[in-house]
Amino acid sequence: MLSIKNLHASVEGKEILKGINLEIKAGEVHAIMGPNGSGKSTLSQVLAGNDAFEVTSGDVTLNGENLLAKVTEERAREGVFLAFQYPVEIPGVSNLQFMRTAVNAMRHHKGEPEMNAAEFMKLAREVSKQVDLDPAFLKRGVNEGFSGGEKKRNEIMQALLLQPKLAILDETDSGLDIDALKVVSDGVNALRAEDRAILMVTHYQRLLDYIVPDYVHVLADGKIVKSGGRELALELEERGYGWLGIKDEATADSSALSNSAN
Amino acid sequence: MATTDQEVNELIKREYEHGFVTEIEVDTFEPGLNEDVIARLSAIKKEPEFMLEWRLKAYRRWLEMQEPDWAHLGYEKIDYDSISYYSAPKRKEDMPQSLDDVDPELLRTYEKLGIPLHEREKLAGVAVDAVFDSVSVATTFKEPLAKAGVIFCSISEAVRDYPELVQKYLGSVVPHTDNFFAGLNAAVFSDGTFVYVPKGVRCPMELSTYFRINAANTGQFERTLIIADEGSYVSYLEGCTAPMRDENQLHAAVVELVALDDAQIKYSTVQNWYPGDENGKGGIFNFVTKRAACIGKNSKVSWTQVETGSAITWKYPSCILRGENSVGEFYSVALTHNYQQADTGTKMIHLGKNTSSTIISKGISAGKSSNVYRGLVKFGPRAEGARNFTQCDSLLIGDRCGAHTFPYIESLNKSAIVEHEATTSKVSDEQMFLCRQRGINPEQAVSMIVNGFCKEVFKELPMEFAVEAGKLLEVSLEGSVG
């Protein structure tokens, strides 16, 4: 489904991705792990089409189509979904209106009729239960005053509403306590489907206890340095990144960051 | 995450949709201003003697006045002798007796603007007074209003038919000595709307005036006077558009509101005068004085404005809170794009005991525009227990525009309470990326974000117009992300 070949990308002239190769088939769940600064988040942003990053070479196709030739919103309508690590607030715009606008943009793209406010409300209430989010959140401004955990659940709720082909989850576990982690994981597991690929970016293996991946890749200094099955994550947990010849000096910082985001 | 310049440029090119010119026969004065011009104007309008004297007094004083230059605005000096001070559609008779006498081309103009004046298709539940260049061409729903005792007519008619009310209140809130533009208006005002709501009457429908500037090189100087007698209520809305012309046109209006004991006036404006093109050429110079006197105890005046048009906006709808427990409110959305300049805000003058006021101002700047909030909150020595709450928010779109806030607070009473909150934010790249990542196109995203920013003000507008205002913002904004 997703094919990444020799992808190089830079931000403000600094090369971050230095030749990524990755194949993900429909129905598979892949986890990308690696220390901070290895390029995990950059990969997510580049796939979703953030113009702040410049692709300098390489190819990315989704179901055979050149993804890099499309702008952000076209990629989204073709089924690329990114659950953000730090979802931004949009004050005054209700979550409900935001989500309905997004759902209708997708429906419009597929030639389906738009959903009216009442129909969407019904759907949104059902889906909000799936991620244990009080329907009162639907009326609040997008992410406005949400806790870290609420923001992450709100992201997964959007994935469930939009039913993407490729769901990219960027550090979805950061800032979550164990209960929230479970709720979010249940939501992600509900996304697993024969015709959908999931790419999880995470620093820690604990998420993988709840969402069991088919493949695990280790990213270091802009390249995938090792790939394996589920057991690779456990090995990393036990031995750290050092045995792969990777310096992981950022680990202490990143755990501080994930705590503060909670 | 920025939209590319090309995308932006394409979107900005969107044209002003009310920019057409109506081809009709008009009577227009030669440009220039002197006492003869004023006398001619007064004669055409068959005004009583007192009115001509009033105008001449204002004119003589105006000659001694200076054009204000304290605003944060830059424009070429206006040549007041190059402006024509009267332009009116030629009529078949002296005055139209009914809509049948109004030039059909004119009626079509209003239909194009979405303001049907024809009896058969009138705007449901809204009475409309249509002012075209210098004259009022039609007022709808006069009869049901008359039944309720509400007077809703052009100011020219009021001068003739209700001289006592006019003499008592005209200039009582904004005297001709108030400022340069108010002085000019007092001398040459050509038409506008007059409303009187008698004691204890709740006006049975929304009242609305639709202003249209059509003729070239003509100033529009309308004058509106609304009087709400004891215990009455009225909601009034004005809308404005003008053709696209390369020259700037002057619009210097005066609006006076008077609220007696327990009376309430809600005054809403959707201002969409031609803003000029993307290079800053043309557009309306909008120098307007709007003021309300809350004379009576427990009276209340609420100003709501959505300002998206005009090359220059200079406008400070204000409240003089004289009556005990009187309330003043100001809710404003001012949007500037391209080279538009707005210097707008309010004055809340607390004179009476326990008076209170609320100011919510939302300024949105895009393109290379400049958007200024200027406000005065003043407490007189007898304003025991008075209070004000002010919230001023600015939103920037792109990095070539400016937003400034000049709040002035003067208190002569120790018991007064003032709260002031201000924020400046940007439509951030992260917000845009989030919206686009969810499949929402950039124009829709900007419009959604800006509408969210303005929500507190839009909810104050009458229903029908809140929708219009939202759409207007969408049109004015599309593709302004850079």
XYZ file of C-alpha atoms in Angstrom:
744
model
C 0.000 0.000 0.000
C 2.672 2.497 1.094
C 6.026 2.384 -0.599
C 8.881 4.655 0.456
C 12.060 4.559 -1.604
C 15.305 6.333 -0.725
C 13.483 9.276 0.848
C 15.612 12.284 1.724
C 14.124 15.338 3.416
C 15.461 18.430 5.103
C 14.242 21.323 7.163
C 15.824 24.771 6.893
C 18.607 23.276 4.846
C 19.462 20.588 7.389
C 19.039 17.035 6.176
C 16.945 14.963 8.588
C 15.882 11.944 6.533
C 18.846 10.388 4.775
C 17.414 7.627 2.624
C 14.385 5.878 4.106
C 13.173 2.653 2.501
C 9.950 1.118 3.758
C 7.136 -1.042 2.373
C 3.839 -1.368 4.224
C 1.090 -3.663 2.983
C -2.623 -3.254 3.619
C -3.669 -4.759 6.938
C -0.207 -4.393 8.493
C 0.831 -2.439 11.546
C 4.379 -1.093 11.542
C 6.135 0.576 14.446
C 8.982 2.999 13.974
C 11.158 3.408 17.017
C 14.258 5.377 17.656
C 15.832 7.954 19.898
C 14.837 11.612 19.789
C 16.215 13.471 16.843
C 16.393 10.330 14.731
C 13.783 11.678 12.275
C 10.650 9.804 13.403
C 8.384 12.838 13.575
C 9.901 14.283 10.411
C 8.942 11.120 8.559
C 5.326 11.489 9.777
C 5.188 15.155 8.764
C 6.753 14.523 5.366
C 4.284 11.747 4.583
C 1.370 14.034 5.555
C 2.768 16.827 3.372
C 3.949 19.510 5.778
C 5.584 22.157 3.537
C 7.988 23.103 6.326
C 9.977 20.053 5.224
C 11.590 19.796 1.848
C 11.842 16.451 0.096
C 15.186 16.511 -1.678
C 15.004 13.081 -3.312
C 13.211 9.752 -3.261
C 9.736 8.423 -4.025
C 6.640 7.760 -1.976
C 3.614 6.027 -3.443
C 0.268 5.182 -1.902
C -1.504 2.413 -3.794
C 0.772 3.153 -6.735
C 0.067 6.873 -6.835
C 2.795 9.446 -6.363
C 2.035 10.881 -2.949
C 4.719 13.563 -3.068
C 3.045 15.243 -6.046
C -0.073 15.974 -3.994
C -0.674 18.800 -1.520
C -1.602 18.114 2.087
C -5.373 18.208 1.722
C -5.282 15.978 -1.391
C -3.212 13.398 0.478
C -5.704 13.535 3.340
C -8.619 12.985 0.968
C -6.757 10.020 -0.584
C -6.711 8.464 2.874
C -3.565 9.665 4.675
C -4.304 10.492 8.296
C -1.835 11.887 10.811
C -2.593 11.765 14.533
C -0.522 14.657 15.841
C 1.920 14.435 18.701
C 0.911 17.905 19.898
C -2.559 18.706 18.514
C -2.997 22.461 18.128
C -5.965 24.445 19.510
C -8.403 26.314 17.282
C -10.307 28.641 19.633
C -13.972 29.292 18.944
C -14.301 26.585 16.295
C -16.337 23.787 17.792
C -14.893 20.323 17.631
C -18.149 19.159 16.111
C -18.042 21.728 13.315
C -14.383 20.989 12.643
C -14.938 17.253 12.419
C -18.044 17.598 10.278
C -16.203 19.904 7.877
C -13.430 17.312 7.620
C -15.818 14.379 7.151
C -17.761 16.285 4.515
C -14.573 17.244 2.679
C -13.814 13.518 2.400
C -17.357 12.649 1.395
C -17.350 15.378 -1.216
C -14.097 13.966 -2.610
C -15.659 10.519 -2.881
C -18.792 11.914 -4.512
C -20.943 11.086 -1.505
C -23.604 13.471 -0.190
C -22.587 15.694 2.721
C -23.829 14.855 6.204
C -26.133 17.371 7.804
C -25.627 18.556 11.368
C -28.129 16.135 12.903
C -26.779 13.049 11.095
C -23.237 13.944 12.005
C -24.111 14.609 15.633
C -25.481 11.088 15.928
C -22.366 9.549 14.378
C -20.019 11.696 16.469
C -21.754 10.740 19.706
C -21.284 7.042 18.917
C -17.635 7.399 17.994
C -16.869 9.568 21.018
C -17.959 6.657 23.230
C -15.387 4.448 21.517
C -12.589 6.666 22.807
C -14.329 7.407 26.105
C -14.638 11.117 25.357
C -17.602 12.913 26.934
C -19.883 14.259 24.157
C -19.566 17.658 25.879
C -16.132 17.832 24.213
C -17.817 17.996 20.829
C -19.140 21.444 21.617
C -15.880 22.843 22.903
C -13.350 24.596 20.715
C -10.981 22.224 18.884
C -8.509 21.006 21.539
C -9.275 24.175 23.521
C -8.339 23.556 27.138
C -8.108 19.785 26.572
C -5.663 17.814 28.708
C -2.879 15.911 26.933
C -4.857 12.686 27.163
C -8.055 14.292 25.897
C -6.219 15.688 22.907
C -4.873 12.255 22.002
C -8.299 10.654 22.335
C -9.702 13.425 20.184
C -7.123 12.593 17.509
C -8.033 8.910 17.518
C -11.697 9.865 17.373
C -10.976 11.772 14.165
C -9.190 8.727 12.722
C -12.243 6.600 13.504
C -14.532 9.156 11.842
C -12.392 9.611 8.746
C -11.566 5.913 8.224
C -8.209 6.498 6.494
C -6.278 4.046 4.326
C -3.024 4.930 6.036
C -3.073 6.053 9.664
C 0.150 7.580 10.947
C 0.274 7.880 14.727
C 2.981 10.253 15.889
C 3.965 9.521 19.505
C 0.339 8.834 20.329
C 1.427 7.366 23.663
C 3.344 10.399 24.895
C 1.756 12.164 27.809
C -0.715 9.393 28.578
C -1.253 7.688 31.899
C -1.886 3.974 31.841
C -5.696 4.230 31.711
C -5.653 6.729 28.876
C -3.060 4.638 27.071
C -5.441 1.705 27.215
C -8.372 3.727 25.864
C -6.281 5.141 23.032
C -4.894 1.691 22.215
C -8.404 0.240 22.071
C -9.275 2.988 19.614
C -6.236 2.215 17.468
C -6.966 -1.501 17.580
C -10.483 -0.722 16.380
C -8.845 0.934 13.376
C -6.995 -2.238 12.417
C -8.488 -3.557 9.216
C -7.637 -5.663 6.167
C -7.625 -2.636 3.892
C -5.816 -0.237 6.198
C -2.169 0.257 7.059
C -1.031 1.745 10.364
C 2.327 3.378 10.969
C 3.100 4.058 14.626
C 5.935 6.288 15.657
C 6.995 5.817 19.252
C 9.895 6.242 21.539
C 8.810 3.575 24.000
C 7.909 -0.008 23.607
C 5.087 0.163 26.229
C 2.562 1.228 23.543
C 3.413 -1.961 21.685
C 2.124 -4.030 24.627
C -1.310 -2.735 23.735
C -1.048 -2.347 19.984
C 0.934 -5.293 18.794
C 2.803 -4.467 15.590
C 3.594 -6.822 12.759
C 6.947 -5.160 12.127
C 9.289 -2.946 14.099
C 11.873 -0.635 12.523
C 14.622 1.251 14.267
C 15.336 4.709 12.916
C 18.647 6.373 13.678
C 20.159 9.481 12.138
C 17.623 9.550 9.321
C 17.936 5.900 8.259
C 16.280 2.642 9.175
C 19.129 0.715 10.763
C 17.299 -2.411 11.787
C 13.977 -4.096 11.082
C 12.377 -7.066 12.704
C 9.263 -8.442 14.272
C 7.610 -7.707 17.604
C 10.579 -9.188 19.480
C 12.858 -6.381 18.283
C 10.901 -3.930 20.394
C 11.273 -6.095 23.465
C 14.963 -6.400 22.862
C 15.244 -2.595 22.604
C 13.346 -2.272 25.836
C 15.788 -4.559 27.533
C 19.057 -3.414 25.984
C 18.366 0.184 24.901
C 19.638 1.500 21.600
C 23.322 1.232 22.465
C 23.881 -2.295 21.159
C 22.868 -1.072 17.694
C 25.647 1.490 17.896
C 23.171 4.346 18.461
C 23.729 7.051 20.994
C 20.547 7.707 22.940
C 21.475 10.731 24.968
C 18.058 12.273 24.301
C 16.115 9.645 26.209
C 16.176 11.496 29.506
C 14.894 14.669 27.825
C 12.168 12.880 25.992
C 10.740 11.254 29.065
C 10.670 14.652 30.760
C 8.834 15.986 27.733
C 6.257 13.243 27.736
C 5.611 13.746 31.424
C 5.140 17.462 31.079
C 2.732 16.962 28.197
C 0.502 14.883 30.428
C 3.029 25.505 6.856
C 2.288 28.246 4.446
C 0.112 28.187 1.396
C 2.169 29.101 -1.645
C 2.202 32.691 -2.839
C 0.656 31.657 -6.108
C -2.341 30.107 -4.407
C -2.743 33.210 -2.311
C -2.547 35.531 -5.265
C -5.145 33.585 -7.155
C -7.526 33.685 -4.279
C -7.026 37.343 -3.510
C -8.029 38.184 -7.070
C -11.606 37.346 -6.221
C -13.710 40.299 -7.155
C -15.929 42.502 -5.079
C -19.377 41.233 -5.935
C -21.340 44.446 -5.505
C -19.071 46.415 -7.817
C -21.513 47.050 -10.667
C -22.658 50.529 -11.715
C -26.323 51.276 -12.301
C -27.014 53.249 -15.475
C -29.809 55.637 -14.627
C -30.525 59.263 -15.230
C -29.411 61.368 -12.321
C -29.503 64.954 -11.179
C -26.096 65.766 -9.841
C -24.788 69.044 -8.484
C -21.601 70.494 -9.932
C -18.668 69.699 -7.645
C -17.908 72.231 -4.947
C -19.341 73.557 -1.738
C -20.593 76.996 -0.741
C -23.666 78.529 0.890
C -25.559 78.542 -2.413
C -25.069 74.795 -2.811
C -26.471 74.259 0.665
C -29.418 76.538 -0.036
C -30.141 74.658 -3.267
C -29.945 71.322 -1.479
C -32.324 72.538 1.209
C -34.704 73.915 -1.421
C -34.782 70.644 -3.408
C -35.686 68.893 -0.204
C -38.394 71.486 0.522
C -37.013 71.894 3.999
C -38.463 74.264 6.565
C -36.522 77.458 7.263
C -35.019 76.170 10.529
C -33.236 73.391 8.678
C -31.475 75.703 6.253
C -30.317 77.897 9.114
C -29.095 74.840 10.979
C -27.104 73.727 7.939
C -25.578 77.145 7.294
C -24.531 77.518 10.904
C -22.810 74.145 10.702
C -21.182 75.070 7.387
C -19.753 78.363 8.693
C -18.311 76.573 11.675
C -16.938 73.756 9.508
C -14.958 76.262 7.452
C -12.970 77.008 10.608
C -12.419 73.378 11.549
C -9.367 71.207 10.865
C -9.460 67.736 9.412
C -8.318 65.393 12.211
C -4.940 63.729 11.710
C -4.549 61.759 14.925
C -5.752 58.485 13.460
C -3.306 55.787 12.382
C -4.248 56.291 8.730
C -2.420 57.421 5.632
C -4.264 58.877 2.644
C -4.005 61.741 0.216
C -5.766 64.871 1.347
C -9.361 65.046 0.303
C -10.231 67.942 -2.022
C -13.638 68.979 -0.773
C -14.228 71.155 -3.819
C -13.918 68.237 -6.216
C -16.849 66.423 -4.651
C -20.439 66.750 -5.712
C -22.678 67.149 -2.686
C -25.900 65.928 -4.189
C -26.813 63.228 -6.664
C -30.256 61.721 -6.999
C -32.021 59.500 -9.480
C -34.217 61.556 -11.820
C -37.826 60.932 -11.149
C -40.877 60.908 -13.323
C -42.578 63.211 -10.882
C -41.360 65.282 -7.990
C -41.689 62.526 -5.433
C -42.627 58.898 -5.995
C -46.059 58.220 -4.575
C -45.483 54.472 -4.609
C -42.919 51.971 -5.777
C -44.504 52.126 -9.230
C -43.023 55.573 -9.589
C -39.515 54.409 -8.794
C -37.203 53.840 -11.752
C -37.340 50.084 -12.516
C -33.578 50.078 -13.031
C -33.212 51.194 -9.438
C -35.476 48.469 -8.152
C -33.402 45.987 -10.134
C -30.268 47.339 -8.469
C -31.629 46.518 -5.059
C -32.793 43.114 -6.250
C -29.244 42.406 -7.482
C -28.033 43.290 -4.013
C -30.520 40.860 -2.518
C -32.730 43.607 -1.062
C -36.157 43.260 -2.673
C -38.157 46.458 -2.286
C -41.109 45.385 -4.355
C -44.261 44.892 -2.342
C -44.688 41.308 -3.515
C -41.259 40.076 -2.488
C -40.296 42.127 0.497
C -37.766 40.782 2.941
C -39.806 38.759 5.374
C -40.137 40.488 8.699
C -37.661 43.267 7.976
C -38.712 46.778 7.052
C -36.228 48.389 4.664
C -35.387 51.986 3.854
C -33.230 52.147 0.716
C -30.924 55.121 0.276
C -29.406 55.530 -3.183
C -26.672 58.162 -3.410
C -28.263 61.199 -1.807
C -31.886 60.162 -1.463
C -34.111 57.597 0.119
C -35.861 55.752 -2.711
C -38.227 53.495 -0.857
C -39.301 52.451 2.592
C -41.141 49.166 3.017
C -43.686 48.024 5.619
C -44.655 51.588 6.484
C -48.259 50.726 7.277
C -47.877 47.908 9.801
C -45.259 50.023 11.528
C -47.553 53.027 11.594
C -50.204 50.871 13.227
C -47.792 50.179 16.080
C -47.089 53.904 16.215
C -43.545 53.473 14.953
C -42.296 56.182 12.616
C -39.845 54.786 10.082
C -39.113 57.101 7.180
C -36.355 58.980 5.428
C -34.873 61.851 7.383
C -35.961 64.242 4.631
C -39.577 63.271 5.237
C -39.094 63.552 8.979
C -37.774 67.104 8.632
C -41.007 68.020 6.849
C -43.482 65.848 8.730
C -42.116 65.687 12.277
C -40.249 68.985 12.699
C -40.705 69.065 16.493
C -38.988 65.722 17.029
C -36.265 66.588 14.562
C -35.632 70.004 16.086
C -35.505 68.537 19.552
C -33.105 65.686 18.854
C -31.135 66.379 15.671
C -27.617 67.313 16.730
C -28.402 66.659 20.385
C -26.023 63.687 20.502
C -23.532 64.680 17.815
C -23.477 68.492 17.606
C -22.111 70.046 14.420
C -19.165 71.286 16.480
C -18.183 67.734 17.418
C -15.650 67.055 14.712
C -14.704 68.004 11.165
C -16.677 65.243 9.451
C -19.733 65.632 11.660
C -19.655 69.362 10.881
C -19.520 68.703 7.152
C -22.340 66.206 7.447
C -24.535 68.669 9.348
C -24.081 71.188 6.529
C -24.727 68.885 3.593
C -26.433 65.711 4.775
C -28.723 64.621 1.996
C -30.742 61.740 3.339
C -30.843 58.915 5.816
C -33.267 57.259 8.136
C -35.471 58.503 10.927
C -37.003 56.208 13.522
C -39.225 57.061 16.444
C -40.561 54.324 18.699
C -43.226 55.616 21.080
C -43.563 54.892 24.795
C -43.888 51.251 25.735
C -43.794 49.973 22.145
C -41.714 47.029 21.124
C -41.067 47.579 17.431
C -42.812 44.642 15.709
C -40.046 43.973 13.191
C -36.380 44.555 12.454
C -35.767 47.900 10.780
C -33.088 48.148 8.165
C -31.521 50.764 5.919
C -29.610 49.824 2.857
C -27.117 52.426 1.651
C -25.809 52.400 -1.879
C -23.325 54.847 -3.387
C -23.650 54.762 -7.180
C -22.728 58.082 -8.792
C -19.068 58.895 -9.431
C -17.305 61.770 -7.659
C -20.147 62.080 -5.231
C -19.992 62.085 -1.501
C -22.595 60.330 0.548
C -23.553 62.183 3.688
C -26.357 60.363 5.322
C -27.829 61.152 8.660
C -29.691 58.728 10.847
C -31.650 59.599 13.954
C -33.295 56.977 16.127
C -35.322 57.878 19.187
C -36.567 55.170 21.533
C -39.092 56.642 23.934
C -39.654 55.338 27.468
C -39.870 51.550 27.756
C -39.582 50.925 24.024
C -37.388 48.539 22.055
C -36.047 48.618 18.521
C -33.533 46.601 16.543
C -32.037 48.323 13.520
C -29.617 47.148 10.877
C -27.744 48.971 8.150
C -25.968 47.535 5.133
C -23.745 49.349 2.649
C -22.211 48.691 -0.773
C -20.760 50.742 -3.611
C -19.576 50.194 -7.203
C -15.937 49.557 -8.000
C -14.378 52.827 -9.070
C -10.781 53.869 -9.381
C -11.298 57.124 -7.503
C -11.863 57.231 -3.791
C -15.295 58.295 -2.703
C -16.133 60.036 0.535
C -18.769 58.763 2.891
C -19.224 60.916 5.982
C -22.267 59.838 7.916
C -23.653 60.754 11.305
C -25.816 58.441 13.368
C -27.510 59.620 16.547
C -29.378 57.341 18.923
C -31.416 58.537 21.868
C -32.676 56.105 24.504
C -35.043 57.405 27.180
C -35.958 55.646 30.465
C -36.011 51.841 30.189
C -35.623 51.992 26.411
C -33.411 49.666 24.389
C -31.809 50.154 20.991
C -29.883 47.462 19.185
C -27.977 48.857 16.232
C -26.189 46.489 13.862
C -24.034 47.342 10.876
C -22.752 45.176 8.080
C -20.446 47.543 6.231
C -19.245 46.335 2.855
C -18.375 49.499 0.950
C -16.036 48.892 -1.972
C -12.596 48.372 -0.356
C -10.441 49.242 -3.365
C -8.564 46.801 -5.559
C -5.632 44.562 -4.640
C -3.195 47.406 -5.339
C -5.033 49.765 -3.045
C -6.622 51.744 -5.864
C -10.085 53.172 -5.296
C -12.421 52.371 -2.457
C -14.604 54.316 -0.079
C -13.241 56.714 2.542
C -15.567 56.014 5.417
C -15.466 58.772 8.056
C -18.400 58.186 10.301
C -19.564 59.539 13.642
C -21.974 57.290 15.493
C -23.054 58.020 18.997
C -25.803 57.050 21.380
C -27.113 58.990 24.338
C -28.521 56.771 27.056
C -30.397 59.644 28.635
C -32.909 57.622 30.603
C -32.391 55.409 33.619
C -32.067 51.689 32.841
C -31.684 52.435 29.154
C -29.485 50.287 26.952
C -27.760 50.700 23.621
C -25.957 47.910 21.887
C -23.729 48.521 18.841
C -22.729 45.524 16.754
C -20.631 46.082 13.680
C -19.086 43.888 11.047
C -16.741 46.034 8.995
C -15.202 44.398 5.955
C -15.318 47.130 3.315
C -13.938 50.635 2.672
C -10.405 51.685 1.794
C -10.380 53.698 5.012
C -12.598 53.243 8.026
C -12.638 55.906 10.727
C -15.447 55.072 13.055
C -16.073 54.939 16.813
C -19.680 54.097 17.699
C -20.009 55.390 21.236
C -22.353 55.535 24.202
C -22.890 58.398 26.602
C -24.233 56.659 29.670
C -26.013 59.469 31.455
C -29.025 57.664 32.931
C -28.621 55.673 36.140
C -28.051 51.958 35.508
C -27.777 52.550 31.787
C -25.860 50.011 29.735
C -23.658 50.421 26.668
C -22.337 47.583 24.544
C -19.991 47.479 21.588
C -19.344 44.295 19.632
C -17.105 44.684 16.632
C -15.484 42.630 13.921
C -13.235 44.660 11.659
C -11.494 42.901 8.837
C -8.881 44.514 6.604
C -7.247 43.001 3.554
C -4.940 44.160 0.729
C -4.236 47.860 1.441
C -7.310 48.596 3.567
C -6.865 50.717 6.669
C -9.189 50.722 9.638
C -8.979 52.897 12.725
C -12.056 51.924 14.667
C -13.289 51.336 18.182
C -15.643 52.939 20.639
C -16.071 55.441 23.436
C -17.962 54.569 26.580
C -18.586 57.711 28.620
C -19.908 56.817 32.061
C -21.664 59.795 33.655
C -24.485 58.219 35.668
C -24.454 55.971 38.715
C -24.081 52.224 38.262
C -23.677 52.508 34.537
C -21.968 49.597 32.836
C -20.409 48.893 29.496
C -18.967 45.968 27.586
C -16.565 46.187 24.668
C -15.681 43.143 22.590
C -13.500 43.985 19.617
C -12.115 41.516 17.100
C -9.683 42.878 14.542
C -8.526 40.706 11.663
C -5.704 41.877 9.404
C -4.660 40.218 6.174
C -2.623 41.221 3.130
C -0.763 44.516 3.669
C -3.543 46.097 5.660
C -3.514 48.003 8.908
C -6.103 47.463 11.598
C -6.339 49.671 14.659
C -8.559 49.436 17.706
C -8.910 52.809 19.427
C -11.153 53.027 22.441
C -11.909 55.380 25.288
C -13.498 54.362 28.566
C -14.210 57.378 30.748
C -15.786 57.674 34.190
C -17.171 61.019 35.293
C -17.059 62.173 38.937
C -20.658 61.109 39.549
C -20.345 57.650 38.007
C -20.502 55.814 41.345
C -20.315 52.044 40.961
C -19.781 52.208 37.209
C -17.934 49.448 35.461
C -16.493 48.459 32.140
C -15.210 45.264 30.650
C -13.086 45.466 27.518
C -11.735 42.631 25.446
C -9.659 43.418 22.404
C -8.397 40.600 20.245
C -6.343 40.880 17.092
C -5.758 38.145 14.577
C -3.033 38.409 11.960
C -3.063 36.495 8.717
C 0.311 36.491 7.011
C 3.275 38.632 7.999
C 2.806 41.846 6.021
C -0.157 43.299 7.917
C -0.364 45.242 11.142
C -2.594 45.381 14.205
C -2.482 48.123 16.819
C -4.479 48.721 19.961
C -4.846 52.153 21.563
C -7.011 51.855 24.666
C -7.543 55.058 26.667
C -8.951 54.907 30.194
C -9.829 58.035 32.196
C -11.390 57.763 35.606
C -12.568 60.617 37.814
C -14.362 58.300 40.182
C -12.571 55.998 42.604
C -15.375 53.442 42.767
C -15.248 52.707 39.045
C -14.094 49.282 37.957
C -12.329 48.698 34.644
C -11.199 45.411 33.235
C -9.170 45.256 30.059
C -8.035 42.140 28.252
C -6.152 42.097 25.002
C -4.631 39.389 22.851
C -2.861 39.203 19.524
C -2.658 35.939 17.684
C -1.929 34.592 14.253
C -3.633 32.033 12.119
C -0.771 29.668 12.737
C 0.892 27.317 10.309
C 0.090 24.508 12.748
C -3.641 25.314 12.687
C -3.602 25.424 8.905
C -1.696 22.146 8.705
C -4.138 20.453 11.077
C -7.135 21.578 8.994
C -5.559 20.648 5.677
C -4.389 17.297 7.042
C -8.066 16.608 7.714
C -8.886 17.249 4.050
C -10.153 20.820 4.503
C -9.021 23.211 1.781
C -7.018 26.280 2.843
C -9.707 28.910 2.129
C -12.269 26.993 4.107
C -9.764 26.529 6.917
C -9.014 30.258 7.180
C -12.657 31.133 7.068
C -13.443 28.575 9.764
C -10.640 29.807 12.019
C -11.659 33.457 11.574
C -15.322 32.706 12.142
C -14.362 30.936 15.356
C -12.377 34.011 16.375
C -15.430 36.242 15.765
C -18.007 33.989 17.363
C -18.661 36.207 20.377
C -19.609 39.097 18.103
C -21.623 37.168 15.523
C -23.921 35.826 18.188
C -24.987 39.420 18.878
C -26.208 39.982 15.320
C -29.838 39.402 14.358
C -30.163 35.845 13.011
C -30.581 36.658 9.308
C -27.565 38.894 9.343
C -25.289 36.638 11.344
C -25.369 34.231 8.407
C -24.721 37.090 5.985
C -21.816 38.310 8.092
C -20.227 34.869 8.168
C -20.467 34.612 4.389
C -19.133 38.121 3.959
C -16.044 37.244 5.977
C -15.553 34.157 3.874
C -15.653 36.186 0.656
C -13.460 38.958 2.038
C -10.894 36.508 3.298
C -10.607 33.766 0.781
C -7.011 32.826 0.217
C -5.547 35.509 2.389
C -3.048 33.081 3.890
C 0.530 33.826 2.915
